[in-house]
């Protein structure tokens, strides 16, 4: 199963890092590759979640949040929302199960609400 995910973060990321992106009118996007992974296996689900987590860090400005603690809450909200939307968009049951086990996961979003 070959899938490419675009991790998008809208207003929250732009609020977190107003000067970090070249074109403030375009939300940042990162491609997460899941080709070669069996998303129905626990190992594949964990691997793609780690990749989504790393992409959400980049999109939401983890490096900026580390430098400027005042942006930490905005970063965390962006990261949680980005993870939940991306996992829901992926639609892989095992990935959703693994994500729901993580502390702070938004279970309602994973279920598609």
mmCIF file of C-alpha atoms in Angstrom:
data_model
loop_
_atom_site.group_PDB
_atom_site.id
_atom_site.type_symbol
_atom_site.label_atom_id
_atom_site.label_comp_id
_atom_site.label_asym_id
_atom_site.label_seq_id
_atom_site.Cartn_x
_atom_site.Cartn_y
_atom_site.Cartn_z
ATOM 1 C CA UNK A 1 0.000 0.000 0.000
ATOM 2 C CA UNK A 2 1.581 3.262 -1.115
ATOM 3 C CA UNK A 3 0.403 6.423 0.536
ATOM 4 C CA UNK A 4 1.753 9.903 0.819
ATOM 5 C CA UNK A 5 0.390 12.123 3.528
ATOM 6 C CA UNK A 6 0.576 15.867 3.519
ATOM 7 C CA UNK A 7 0.697 17.169 7.016
ATOM 8 C CA UNK A 8 -0.941 20.555 6.929
ATOM 9 C CA UNK A 9 -1.184 23.065 9.665
ATOM 10 C CA UNK A 10 -3.294 26.130 9.105
ATOM 11 C CA UNK A 11 -3.681 29.185 11.325
ATOM 12 C CA UNK A 12 -2.097 27.656 14.421
ATOM 13 C CA UNK A 13 1.303 27.181 12.803
ATOM 14 C CA UNK A 14 1.217 30.594 11.217
ATOM 15 C CA UNK A 15 0.402 32.107 14.604
ATOM 16 C CA UNK A 16 3.185 30.146 16.284
ATOM 17 C CA UNK A 17 5.845 31.310 13.862
ATOM 18 C CA UNK A 18 4.752 34.405 11.949
ATOM 19 C CA UNK A 19 8.116 35.049 10.311
ATOM 20 C CA UNK A 20 9.240 31.479 9.796
ATOM 21 C CA UNK A 21 7.615 30.785 6.450
ATOM 22 C CA UNK A 22 8.455 32.384 3.131
ATOM 23 C CA UNK A 23 4.835 32.839 2.018
ATOM 24 C CA UNK A 24 2.516 33.498 4.965
ATOM 25 C CA UNK A 25 -0.550 32.976 2.730
ATOM 26 C CA UNK A 26 0.307 29.320 2.158
ATOM 27 C CA UNK A 27 0.091 26.878 5.059
ATOM 28 C CA UNK A 28 3.244 24.808 5.440
ATOM 29 C CA UNK A 29 3.143 21.178 4.320
ATOM 30 C CA UNK A 30 5.454 18.226 4.786
ATOM 31 C CA UNK A 31 5.157 14.926 2.917
ATOM 32 C CA UNK A 32 5.209 11.816 5.069
ATOM 33 C CA UNK A 33 6.031 8.627 3.196
ATOM 34 C CA UNK A 34 4.422 5.375 4.237
ATOM 35 C CA UNK A 35 5.295 3.251 1.234
ATOM 36 C CA UNK A 36 6.842 -0.042 2.196
ATOM 37 C CA UNK A 37 5.136 -0.006 5.596
ATOM 38 C CA UNK A 38 2.441 -2.464 6.583
ATOM 39 C CA UNK A 39 0.026 -0.088 8.305
ATOM 40 C CA UNK A 40 -2.007 -3.034 9.567
ATOM 41 C CA UNK A 41 0.934 -4.150 11.730
ATOM 42 C CA UNK A 42 1.889 -2.621 15.064
ATOM 43 C CA UNK A 43 5.441 -1.937 13.862
ATOM 44 C CA UNK A 44 4.240 -0.218 10.675
ATOM 45 C CA UNK A 45 1.696 1.847 12.614
ATOM 46 C CA UNK A 46 4.325 2.987 15.116
ATOM 47 C CA UNK A 47 6.762 3.881 12.352
ATOM 48 C CA UNK A 48 4.264 6.016 10.439
ATOM 49 C CA UNK A 49 3.155 7.700 13.685
ATOM 50 C CA UNK A 50 6.772 8.594 14.435
ATOM 51 C CA UNK A 51 7.111 10.074 10.937
ATOM 52 C CA UNK A 52 3.861 12.042 11.313
ATOM 53 C CA UNK A 53 5.027 13.283 14.729
ATOM 54 C CA UNK A 54 8.335 14.501 13.285
ATOM 55 C CA UNK A 55 6.551 16.209 10.385
ATOM 56 C CA UNK A 56 4.128 17.902 12.776
ATOM 57 C CA UNK A 57 7.123 19.164 14.779
ATOM 58 C CA UNK A 58 8.510 20.821 11.634
ATOM 59 C CA UNK A 59 5.185 22.203 10.429
ATOM 60 C CA UNK A 60 4.180 23.590 13.814
ATOM 61 C CA UNK A 61 7.565 25.090 14.662
ATOM 62 C CA UNK A 62 9.076 22.915 17.399
ATOM 63 C CA UNK A 63 12.421 24.659 17.035
ATOM 64 C CA UNK A 64 10.786 28.052 17.543
ATOM 65 C CA UNK A 65 8.834 26.776 20.567
ATOM 66 C CA UNK A 66 12.110 25.576 22.109
ATOM 67 C CA UNK A 67 13.669 29.021 21.646
ATOM 68 C CA UNK A 68 10.617 31.045 22.673
ATOM 69 C CA UNK A 69 8.671 29.464 25.541
ATOM 70 C CA UNK A 70 5.833 31.942 25.006
ATOM 71 C CA UNK A 71 4.936 30.060 21.811
ATOM 72 C CA UNK A 72 4.821 26.654 23.523
ATOM 73 C CA UNK A 73 1.032 26.486 23.985
ATOM 74 C CA UNK A 74 0.386 27.452 20.393
ATOM 75 C CA UNK A 75 2.881 24.849 19.218
ATOM 76 C CA UNK A 76 1.296 22.134 21.362
ATOM 77 C CA UNK A 77 -2.207 22.937 20.096
ATOM 78 C CA UNK A 78 -0.974 22.942 16.505
ATOM 79 C CA UNK A 79 0.867 19.650 16.999
ATOM 80 C CA UNK A 80 -2.115 17.901 18.615
ATOM 81 C CA UNK A 81 -4.492 19.101 15.909
ATOM 82 C CA UNK A 82 -2.112 18.232 13.088
ATOM 83 C CA UNK A 83 -1.543 14.727 14.451
ATOM 84 C CA UNK A 84 -5.264 14.087 14.936
ATOM 85 C CA UNK A 85 -6.238 15.365 11.472
ATOM 86 C CA UNK A 86 -3.471 13.443 9.733
ATOM 87 C CA UNK A 87 -4.235 10.158 11.513
ATOM 88 C CA UNK A 88 -7.945 10.569 10.723
ATOM 89 C CA UNK A 89 -7.136 11.391 7.074
ATOM 90 C CA UNK A 90 -4.954 8.300 6.794
ATOM 91 C CA UNK A 91 -7.849 6.068 7.793
ATOM 92 C CA UNK A 92 -5.696 3.117 8.889
ATOM 93 C CA UNK A 93 -7.348 1.361 11.868
ATOM 94 C CA UNK A 94 -4.102 0.097 13.447
ATOM 95 C CA UNK A 95 -2.524 3.562 13.187
ATOM 96 C CA UNK A 96 -5.636 5.073 14.814
ATOM 97 C CA UNK A 97 -5.450 2.484 17.621
ATOM 98 C CA UNK A 98 -1.780 3.212 18.275
ATOM 99 C CA UNK A 99 -2.397 6.956 18.186
ATOM 100 C CA UNK A 100 -5.283 6.669 20.674
ATOM 101 C CA UNK A 101 -2.897 5.002 23.144
ATOM 102 C CA UNK A 102 -0.620 8.055 23.181
ATOM 103 C CA UNK A 103 -0.977 10.533 26.041
ATOM 104 C CA UNK A 104 -2.861 13.620 24.910
ATOM 105 C CA UNK A 105 -4.332 12.005 21.792
ATOM 106 C CA UNK A 106 -7.602 13.505 20.680
ATOM 107 C CA UNK A 107 -9.634 10.323 20.481
ATOM 108 C CA UNK A 108 -12.759 12.007 19.127
ATOM 109 C CA UNK A 109 -10.779 13.331 16.161
ATOM 110 C CA UNK A 110 -9.319 9.912 15.438
ATOM 111 C CA UNK A 111 -12.835 8.492 15.308
ATOM 112 C CA UNK A 112 -13.647 10.997 12.590
ATOM 113 C CA UNK A 113 -15.565 13.606 14.554
#
